[in-house]
PDB file of C-alpha atoms in Angstrom:
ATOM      1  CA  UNK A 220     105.534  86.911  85.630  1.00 95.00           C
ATOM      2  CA  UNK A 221     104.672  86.518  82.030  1.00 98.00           C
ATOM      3  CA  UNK A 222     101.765  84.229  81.519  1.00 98.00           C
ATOM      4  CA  UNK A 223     102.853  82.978  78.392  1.00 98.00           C
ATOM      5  CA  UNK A 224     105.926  81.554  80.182  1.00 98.00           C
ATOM      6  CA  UNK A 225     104.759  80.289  83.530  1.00 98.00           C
ATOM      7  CA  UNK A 226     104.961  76.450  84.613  1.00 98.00           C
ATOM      8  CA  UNK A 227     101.916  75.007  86.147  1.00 98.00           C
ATOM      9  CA  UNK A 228     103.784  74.936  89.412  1.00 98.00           C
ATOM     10  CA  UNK A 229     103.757  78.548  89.326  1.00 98.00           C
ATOM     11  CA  UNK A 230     100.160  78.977  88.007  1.00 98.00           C
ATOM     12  CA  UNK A 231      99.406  77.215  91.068  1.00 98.00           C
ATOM     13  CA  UNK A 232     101.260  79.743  93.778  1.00 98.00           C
ATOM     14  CA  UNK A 233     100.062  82.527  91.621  1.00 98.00           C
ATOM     15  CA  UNK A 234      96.687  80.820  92.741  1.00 98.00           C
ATOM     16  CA  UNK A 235      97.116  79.903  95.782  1.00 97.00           C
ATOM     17  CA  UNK A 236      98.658  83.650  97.189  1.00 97.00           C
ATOM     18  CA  UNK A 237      95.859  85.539  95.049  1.00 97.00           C
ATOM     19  CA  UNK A 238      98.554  87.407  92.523  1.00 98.00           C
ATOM     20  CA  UNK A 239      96.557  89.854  90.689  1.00 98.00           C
ATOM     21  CA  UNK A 240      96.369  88.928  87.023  1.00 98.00           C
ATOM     22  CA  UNK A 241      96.718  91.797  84.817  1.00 98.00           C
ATOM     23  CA  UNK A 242      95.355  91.745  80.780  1.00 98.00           C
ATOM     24  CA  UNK A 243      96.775  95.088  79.257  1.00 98.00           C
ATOM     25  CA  UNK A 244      93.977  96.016  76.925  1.00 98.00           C
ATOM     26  CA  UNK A 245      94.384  98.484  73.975  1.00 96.00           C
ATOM     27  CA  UNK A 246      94.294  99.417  70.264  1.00 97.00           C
ATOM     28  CA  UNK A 247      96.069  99.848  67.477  1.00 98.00           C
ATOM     29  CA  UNK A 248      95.301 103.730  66.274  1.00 97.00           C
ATOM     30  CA  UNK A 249      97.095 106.433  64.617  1.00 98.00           C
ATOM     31  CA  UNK A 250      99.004 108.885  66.908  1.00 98.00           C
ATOM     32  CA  UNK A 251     100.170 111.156  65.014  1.00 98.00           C
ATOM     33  CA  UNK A 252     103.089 110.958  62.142  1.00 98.00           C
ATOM     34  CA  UNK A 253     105.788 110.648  65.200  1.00 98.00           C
ATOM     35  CA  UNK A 254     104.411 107.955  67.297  1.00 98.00           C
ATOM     36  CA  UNK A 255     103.278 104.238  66.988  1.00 98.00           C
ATOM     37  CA  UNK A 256     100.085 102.635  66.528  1.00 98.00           C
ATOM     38  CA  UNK A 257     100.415 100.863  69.613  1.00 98.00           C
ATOM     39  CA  UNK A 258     100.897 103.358  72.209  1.00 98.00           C
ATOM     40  CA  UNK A 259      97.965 102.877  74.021  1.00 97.00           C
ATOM     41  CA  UNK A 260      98.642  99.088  75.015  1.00 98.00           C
ATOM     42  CA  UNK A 261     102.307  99.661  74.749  1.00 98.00           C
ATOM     43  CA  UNK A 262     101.974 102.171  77.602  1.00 98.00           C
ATOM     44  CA  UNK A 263      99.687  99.665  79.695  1.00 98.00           C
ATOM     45  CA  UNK A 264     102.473  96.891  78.949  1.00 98.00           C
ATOM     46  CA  UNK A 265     105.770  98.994  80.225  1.00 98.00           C
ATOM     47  CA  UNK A 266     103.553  99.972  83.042  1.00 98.00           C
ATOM     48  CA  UNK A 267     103.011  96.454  84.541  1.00 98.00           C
ATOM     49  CA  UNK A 268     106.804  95.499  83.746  1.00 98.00           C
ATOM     50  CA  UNK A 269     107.341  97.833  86.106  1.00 98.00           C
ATOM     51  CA  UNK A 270     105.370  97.312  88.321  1.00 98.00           C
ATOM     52  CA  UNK A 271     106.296  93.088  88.184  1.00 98.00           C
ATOM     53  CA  UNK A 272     109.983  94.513  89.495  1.00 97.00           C
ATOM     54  CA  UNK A 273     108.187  95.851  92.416  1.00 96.00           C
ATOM     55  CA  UNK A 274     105.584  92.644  93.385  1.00 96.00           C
ATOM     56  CA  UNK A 275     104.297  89.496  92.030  1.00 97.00           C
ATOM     57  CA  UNK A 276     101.778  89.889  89.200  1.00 98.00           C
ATOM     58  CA  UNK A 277     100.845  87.754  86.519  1.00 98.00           C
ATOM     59  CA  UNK A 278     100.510  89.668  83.449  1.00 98.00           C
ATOM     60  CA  UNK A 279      98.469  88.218  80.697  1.00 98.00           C
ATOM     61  CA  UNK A 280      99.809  88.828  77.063  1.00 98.00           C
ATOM     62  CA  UNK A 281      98.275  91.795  75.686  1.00 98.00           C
ATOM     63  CA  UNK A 282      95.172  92.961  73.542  1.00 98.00           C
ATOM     64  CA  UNK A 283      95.563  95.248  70.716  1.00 98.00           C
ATOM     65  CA  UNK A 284      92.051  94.706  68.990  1.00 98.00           C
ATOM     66  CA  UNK A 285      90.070  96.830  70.976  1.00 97.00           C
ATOM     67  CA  UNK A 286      87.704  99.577  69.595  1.00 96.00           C
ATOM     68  CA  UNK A 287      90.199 102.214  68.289  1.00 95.00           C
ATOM     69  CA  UNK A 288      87.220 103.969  65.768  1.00 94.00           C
ATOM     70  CA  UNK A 289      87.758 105.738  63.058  1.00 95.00           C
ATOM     71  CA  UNK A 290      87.272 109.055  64.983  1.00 94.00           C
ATOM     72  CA  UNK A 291      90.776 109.987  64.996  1.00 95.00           C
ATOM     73  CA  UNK A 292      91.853 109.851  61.157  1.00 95.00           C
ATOM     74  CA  UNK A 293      90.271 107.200  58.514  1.00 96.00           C
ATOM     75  CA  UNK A 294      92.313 104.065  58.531  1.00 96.00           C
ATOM     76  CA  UNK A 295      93.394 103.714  55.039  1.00 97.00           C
ATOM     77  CA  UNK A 296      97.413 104.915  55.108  1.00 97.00           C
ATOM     78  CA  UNK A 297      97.044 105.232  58.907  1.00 97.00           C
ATOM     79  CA  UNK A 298      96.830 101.855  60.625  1.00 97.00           C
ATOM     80  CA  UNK A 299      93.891 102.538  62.711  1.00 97.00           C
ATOM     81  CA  UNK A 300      92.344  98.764  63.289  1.00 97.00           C
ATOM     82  CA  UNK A 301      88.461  99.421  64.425  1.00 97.00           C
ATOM     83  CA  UNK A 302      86.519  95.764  66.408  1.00 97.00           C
ATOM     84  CA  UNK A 303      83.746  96.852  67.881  1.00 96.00           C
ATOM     85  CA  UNK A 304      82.239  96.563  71.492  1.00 95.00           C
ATOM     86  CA  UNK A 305      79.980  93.854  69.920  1.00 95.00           C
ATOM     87  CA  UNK A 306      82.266  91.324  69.074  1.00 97.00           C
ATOM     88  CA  UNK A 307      84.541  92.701  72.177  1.00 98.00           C
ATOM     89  CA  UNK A 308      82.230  91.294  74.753  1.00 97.00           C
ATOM     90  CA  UNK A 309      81.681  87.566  73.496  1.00 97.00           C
ATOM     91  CA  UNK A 310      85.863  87.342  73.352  1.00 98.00           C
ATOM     92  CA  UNK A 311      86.275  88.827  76.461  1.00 98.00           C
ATOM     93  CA  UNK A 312      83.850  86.591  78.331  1.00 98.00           C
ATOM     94  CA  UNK A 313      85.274  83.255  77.176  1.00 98.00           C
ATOM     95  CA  UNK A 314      88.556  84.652  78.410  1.00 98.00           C
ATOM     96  CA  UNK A 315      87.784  85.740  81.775  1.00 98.00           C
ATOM     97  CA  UNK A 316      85.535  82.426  81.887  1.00 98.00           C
ATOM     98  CA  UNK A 317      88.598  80.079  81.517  1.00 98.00           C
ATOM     99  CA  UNK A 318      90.641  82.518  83.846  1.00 98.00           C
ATOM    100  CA  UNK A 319      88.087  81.869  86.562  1.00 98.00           C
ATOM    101  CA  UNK A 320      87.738  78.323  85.648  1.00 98.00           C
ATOM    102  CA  UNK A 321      92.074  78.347  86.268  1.00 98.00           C
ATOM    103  CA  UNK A 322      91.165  79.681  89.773  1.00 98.00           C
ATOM    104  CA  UNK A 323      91.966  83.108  89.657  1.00 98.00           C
ATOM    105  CA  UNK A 324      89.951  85.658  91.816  1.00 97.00           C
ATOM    106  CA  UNK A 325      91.657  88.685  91.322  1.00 97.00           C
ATOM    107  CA  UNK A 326      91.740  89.402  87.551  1.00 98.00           C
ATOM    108  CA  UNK A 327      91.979  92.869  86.110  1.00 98.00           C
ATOM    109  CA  UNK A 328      92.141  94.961  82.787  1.00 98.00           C
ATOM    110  CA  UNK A 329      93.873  97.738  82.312  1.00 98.00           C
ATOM    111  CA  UNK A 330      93.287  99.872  79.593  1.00 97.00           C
ATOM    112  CA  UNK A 331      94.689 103.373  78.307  1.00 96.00           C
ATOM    113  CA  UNK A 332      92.515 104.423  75.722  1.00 93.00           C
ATOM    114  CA  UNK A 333      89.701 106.689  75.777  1.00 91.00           C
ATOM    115  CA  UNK A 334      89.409 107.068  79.806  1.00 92.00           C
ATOM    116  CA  UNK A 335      89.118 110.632  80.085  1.00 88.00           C
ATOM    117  CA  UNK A 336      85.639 109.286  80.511  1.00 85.00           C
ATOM    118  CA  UNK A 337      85.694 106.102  82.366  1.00 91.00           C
ATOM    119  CA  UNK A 338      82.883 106.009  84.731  1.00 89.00           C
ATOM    120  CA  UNK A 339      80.383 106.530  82.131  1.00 90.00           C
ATOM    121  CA  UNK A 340      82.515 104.467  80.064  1.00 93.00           C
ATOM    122  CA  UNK A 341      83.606 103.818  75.817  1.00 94.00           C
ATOM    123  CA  UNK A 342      83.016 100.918  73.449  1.00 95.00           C
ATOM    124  CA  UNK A 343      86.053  99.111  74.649  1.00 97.00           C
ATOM    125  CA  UNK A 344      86.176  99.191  78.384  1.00 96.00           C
ATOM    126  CA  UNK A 345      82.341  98.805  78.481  1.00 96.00           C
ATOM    127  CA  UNK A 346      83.228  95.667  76.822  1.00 97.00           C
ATOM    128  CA  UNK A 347      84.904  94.058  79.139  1.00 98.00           C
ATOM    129  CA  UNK A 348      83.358  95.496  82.189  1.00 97.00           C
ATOM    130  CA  UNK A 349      80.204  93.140  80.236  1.00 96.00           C
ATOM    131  CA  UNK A 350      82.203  90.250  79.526  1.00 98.00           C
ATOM    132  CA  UNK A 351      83.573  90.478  83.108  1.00 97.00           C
ATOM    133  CA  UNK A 352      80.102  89.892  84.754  1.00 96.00           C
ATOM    134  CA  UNK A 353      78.657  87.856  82.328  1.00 97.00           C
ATOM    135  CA  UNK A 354      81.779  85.363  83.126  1.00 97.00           C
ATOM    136  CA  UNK A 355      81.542  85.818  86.635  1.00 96.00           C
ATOM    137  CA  UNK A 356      77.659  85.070  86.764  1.00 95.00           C
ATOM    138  CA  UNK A 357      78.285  81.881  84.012  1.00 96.00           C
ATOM    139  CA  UNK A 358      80.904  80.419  86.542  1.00 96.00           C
ATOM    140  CA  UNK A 359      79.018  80.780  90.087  1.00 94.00           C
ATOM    141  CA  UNK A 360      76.053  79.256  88.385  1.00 93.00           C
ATOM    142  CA  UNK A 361      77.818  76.397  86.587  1.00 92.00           C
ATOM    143  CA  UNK A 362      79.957  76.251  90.376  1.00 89.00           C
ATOM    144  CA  UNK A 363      76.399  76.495  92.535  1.00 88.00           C
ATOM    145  CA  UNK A 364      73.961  75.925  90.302  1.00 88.00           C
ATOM    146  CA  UNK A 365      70.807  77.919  89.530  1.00 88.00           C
ATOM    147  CA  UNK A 366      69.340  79.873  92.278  1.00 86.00           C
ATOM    148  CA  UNK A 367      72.948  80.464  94.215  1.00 82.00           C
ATOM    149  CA  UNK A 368      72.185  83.404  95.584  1.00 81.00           C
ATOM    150  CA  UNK A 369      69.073  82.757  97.158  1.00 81.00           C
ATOM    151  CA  UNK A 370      70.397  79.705  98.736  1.00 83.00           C
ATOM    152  CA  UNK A 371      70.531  79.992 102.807  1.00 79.00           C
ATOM    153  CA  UNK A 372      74.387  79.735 102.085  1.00 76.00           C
ATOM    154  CA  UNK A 373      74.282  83.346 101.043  1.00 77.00           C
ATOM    155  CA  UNK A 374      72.521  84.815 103.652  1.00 77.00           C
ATOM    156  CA  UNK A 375      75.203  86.963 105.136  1.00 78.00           C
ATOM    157  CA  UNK A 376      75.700  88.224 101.544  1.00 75.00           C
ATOM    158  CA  UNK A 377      74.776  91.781 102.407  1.00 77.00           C
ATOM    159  CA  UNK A 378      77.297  91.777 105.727  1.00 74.00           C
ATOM    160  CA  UNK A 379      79.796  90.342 104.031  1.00 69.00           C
ATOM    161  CA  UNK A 380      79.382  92.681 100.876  1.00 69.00           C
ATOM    162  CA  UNK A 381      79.756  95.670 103.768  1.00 64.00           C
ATOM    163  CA  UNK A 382      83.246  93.943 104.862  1.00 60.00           C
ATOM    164  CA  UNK A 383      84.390  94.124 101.464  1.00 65.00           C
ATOM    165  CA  UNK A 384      84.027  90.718 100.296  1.00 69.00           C
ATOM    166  CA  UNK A 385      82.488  90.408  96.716  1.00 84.00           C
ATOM    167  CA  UNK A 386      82.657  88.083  94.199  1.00 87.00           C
ATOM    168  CA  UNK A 387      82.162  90.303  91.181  1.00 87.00           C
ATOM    169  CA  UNK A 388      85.457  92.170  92.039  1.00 93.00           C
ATOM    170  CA  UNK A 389      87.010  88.713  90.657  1.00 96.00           C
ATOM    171  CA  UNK A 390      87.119  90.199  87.467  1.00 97.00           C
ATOM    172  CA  UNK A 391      87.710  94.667  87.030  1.00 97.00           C
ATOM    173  CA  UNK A 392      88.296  97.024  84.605  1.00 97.00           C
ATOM    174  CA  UNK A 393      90.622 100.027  85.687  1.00 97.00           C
ATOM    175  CA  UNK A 394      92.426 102.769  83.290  1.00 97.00           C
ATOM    176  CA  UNK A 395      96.084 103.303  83.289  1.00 97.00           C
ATOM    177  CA  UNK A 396      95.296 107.115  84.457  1.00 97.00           C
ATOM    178  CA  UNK A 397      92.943 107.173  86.896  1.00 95.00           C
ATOM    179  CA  UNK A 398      90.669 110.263  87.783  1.00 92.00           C
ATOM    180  CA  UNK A 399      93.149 111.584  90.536  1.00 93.00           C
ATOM    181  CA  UNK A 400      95.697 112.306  87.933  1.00 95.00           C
ATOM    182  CA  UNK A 401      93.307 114.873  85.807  1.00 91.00           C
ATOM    183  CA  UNK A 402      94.719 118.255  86.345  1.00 93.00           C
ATOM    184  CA  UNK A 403      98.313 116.935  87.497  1.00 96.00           C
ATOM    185  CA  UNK A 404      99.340 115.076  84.246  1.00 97.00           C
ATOM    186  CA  UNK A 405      98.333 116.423  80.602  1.00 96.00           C
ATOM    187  CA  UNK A 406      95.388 113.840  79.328  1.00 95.00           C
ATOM    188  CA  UNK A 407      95.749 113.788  75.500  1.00 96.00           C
ATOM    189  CA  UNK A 408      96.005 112.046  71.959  1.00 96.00           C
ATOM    190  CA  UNK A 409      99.468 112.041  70.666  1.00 97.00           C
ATOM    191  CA  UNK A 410      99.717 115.162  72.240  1.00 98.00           C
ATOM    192  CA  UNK A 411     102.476 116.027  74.909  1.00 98.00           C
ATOM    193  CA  UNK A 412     101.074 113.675  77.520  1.00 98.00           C
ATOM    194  CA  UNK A 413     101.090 110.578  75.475  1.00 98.00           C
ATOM    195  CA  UNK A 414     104.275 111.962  73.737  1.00 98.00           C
ATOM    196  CA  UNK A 415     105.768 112.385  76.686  1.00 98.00           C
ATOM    197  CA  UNK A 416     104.872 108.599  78.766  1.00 98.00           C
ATOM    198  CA  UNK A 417     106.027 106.436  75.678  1.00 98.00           C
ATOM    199  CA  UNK A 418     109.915 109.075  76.166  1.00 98.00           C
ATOM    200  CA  UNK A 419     109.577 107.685  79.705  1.00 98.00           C
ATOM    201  CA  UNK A 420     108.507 103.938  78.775  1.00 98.00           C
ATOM    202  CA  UNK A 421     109.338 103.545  74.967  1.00 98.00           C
ATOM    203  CA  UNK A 422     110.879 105.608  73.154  1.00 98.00           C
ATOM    204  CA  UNK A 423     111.433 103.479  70.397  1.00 98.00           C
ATOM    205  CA  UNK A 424     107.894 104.105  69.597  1.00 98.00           C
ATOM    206  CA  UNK A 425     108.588 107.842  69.127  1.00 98.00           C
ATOM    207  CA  UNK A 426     110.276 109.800  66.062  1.00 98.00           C
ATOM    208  CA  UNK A 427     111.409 113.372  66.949  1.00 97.00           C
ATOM    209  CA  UNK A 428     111.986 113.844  63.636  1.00 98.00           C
ATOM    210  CA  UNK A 429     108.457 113.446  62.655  1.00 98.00           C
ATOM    211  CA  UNK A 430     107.298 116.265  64.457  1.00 98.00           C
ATOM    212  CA  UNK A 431     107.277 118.523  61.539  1.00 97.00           C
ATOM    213  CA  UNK A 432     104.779 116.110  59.879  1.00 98.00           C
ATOM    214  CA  UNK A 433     101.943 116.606  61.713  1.00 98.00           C
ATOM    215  CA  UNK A 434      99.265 118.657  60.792  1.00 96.00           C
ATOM    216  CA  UNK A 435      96.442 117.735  63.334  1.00 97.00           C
ATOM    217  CA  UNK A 436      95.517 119.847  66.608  1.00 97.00           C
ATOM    218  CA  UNK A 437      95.693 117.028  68.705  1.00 97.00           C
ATOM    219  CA  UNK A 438      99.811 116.563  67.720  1.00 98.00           C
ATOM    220  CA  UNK A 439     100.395 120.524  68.270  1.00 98.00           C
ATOM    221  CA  UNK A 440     101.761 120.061  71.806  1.00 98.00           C
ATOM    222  CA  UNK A 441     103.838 116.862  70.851  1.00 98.00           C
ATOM    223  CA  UNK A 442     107.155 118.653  70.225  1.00 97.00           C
ATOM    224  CA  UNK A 443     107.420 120.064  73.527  1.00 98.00           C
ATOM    225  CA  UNK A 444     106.880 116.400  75.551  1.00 98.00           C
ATOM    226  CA  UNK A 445     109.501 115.337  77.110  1.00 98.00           C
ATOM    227  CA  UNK A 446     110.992 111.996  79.164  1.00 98.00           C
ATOM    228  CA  UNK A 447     111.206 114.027  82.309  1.00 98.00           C
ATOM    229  CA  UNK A 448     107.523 115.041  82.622  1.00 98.00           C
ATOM    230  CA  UNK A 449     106.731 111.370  81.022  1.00 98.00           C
ATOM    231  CA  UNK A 450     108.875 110.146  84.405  1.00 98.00           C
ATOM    232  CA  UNK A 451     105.759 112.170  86.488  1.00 98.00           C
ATOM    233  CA  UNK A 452     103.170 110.601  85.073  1.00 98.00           C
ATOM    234  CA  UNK A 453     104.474 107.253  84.842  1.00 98.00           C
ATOM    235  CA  UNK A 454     105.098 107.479  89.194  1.00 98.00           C
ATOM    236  CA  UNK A 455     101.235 108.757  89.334  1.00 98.00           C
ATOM    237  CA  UNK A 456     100.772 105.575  87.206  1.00 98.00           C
ATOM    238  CA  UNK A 457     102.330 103.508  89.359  1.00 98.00           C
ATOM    239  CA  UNK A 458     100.998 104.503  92.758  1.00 97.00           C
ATOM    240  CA  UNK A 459      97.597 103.744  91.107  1.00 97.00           C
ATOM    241  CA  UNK A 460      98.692 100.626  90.441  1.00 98.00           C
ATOM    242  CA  UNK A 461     100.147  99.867  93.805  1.00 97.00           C
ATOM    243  CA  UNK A 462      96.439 100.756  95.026  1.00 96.00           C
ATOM    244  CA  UNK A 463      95.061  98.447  92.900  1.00 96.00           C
ATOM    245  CA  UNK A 464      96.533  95.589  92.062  1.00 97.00           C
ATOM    246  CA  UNK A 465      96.849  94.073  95.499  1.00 93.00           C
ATOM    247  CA  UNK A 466      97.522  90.228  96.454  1.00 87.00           C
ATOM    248  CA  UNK A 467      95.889  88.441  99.462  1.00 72.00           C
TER     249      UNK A 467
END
């Protein structure tokens, strides 16, 4: 379900049956002359709607002001919008603060851009991996109060933490394309992979025509992506998902 138009009776079962609460978490960048600014969250967004036809999820309404840089193409003319990591991590604290303070426990980001790296990690996902302990540690405190963890209540933390149980997986990070898919699906910028998702998820946010308009490398492979290999990656997509955003 969409946050944005939940009742508090259904907050409360969301609660109650641990639905995993998804943010989609993006940018707003240039991708190319044929494609939107927006691809990045818009492909994290379509994603999840799937997925919610599937299983019960909450899904939070998106971020777009992530870290896009200027990297890419300057911004003037090409709608790049650049916040960085440093005012990132305040924002995303406060929000997975009150989300935890709801009673949520199994709260996760999903983000697109820039995770051809992800375990060592970029300005925006390192973000909110920050903000997401830094709430986590502010609420069992303010819940507890100082010196929690060395309370004799926590004694079995290190068993328990063996069984699987662990507080600071209340709040995660995860990218759209995990690891698994490198090699089997084309990782890109505005290139045929990306191209070739938003055929499969939104093509309204793609202009064949536009093709001939690009003059970066990055764009080169664009005009050969296709809905069809954009229907591949987006089932690799969702069995990732289906892995990872679990209730219970």
């Amino acid at each position: 379900m969409h946050y944005e138009l939940m009742l508090p009776h259904q907050i409360r079962k969301a609660i109650a049956q641990n639905w995993p609460v998804a943010l989609p978490l993006g940018v707003l960048e240039y991708h190319g002359e044929h494609m939107a600014v927006g691809m990045d969250t818009l492909a994290v967004i379509k994603a999840l709607e799937l997925f919610e036809k599937e299983r019960d999820i909450v899904i939070l309404p998106p971020f777009y002001y992530g870290a896009a840089s200027y990297a890419v193409a300057p911004p003037e003319g090409t709608g790049s919008v650049q916040v960085g990591g440093n005012q990132l991590a305040p924002f995303g604290e406060e929000l997975f603060y009150s989300l935890l303070r709801i009673g949520f426990r199994n709260i996760h980001a999903i983000i697109h851009h820039q995770t051809e790296n992800f375990a060592a990690g970029m300005p925006t996902d390192l973000a909110f991996k920050t903000a997401g302990r830094q709430a986590i540690f502010r609420f069992l405190e303010k819940q507890r109060g100082e010196g929690w963890w060395g309370s004799k209540d926590m004694a079995d933390y290190y068993a328990g933490h063996a069984a699987g149980e662990n507080f600071f997986n209340w709040v995660q990070v995860h990218p759209l394309m995990p690891a698994a898919m490198n090699g089997k699906y084309p990782f890109d910028h505005a290139g045929i992979g990306e191209t070739s998702l938003m055929l499969a998820l939104c093509p309204e946010a793609v202009d064949a025509a536009r093709f001939a308009d690009n003059t970066a490398w990055y764009t080169a492979s664009a005009k050969d992506a296709s809905a069809e290999l954009g229907h591949k990656g987006v089932a690799m997509i969702m069995d990732h998902l289906r892995a990872t955003l679990r209730s219970g």
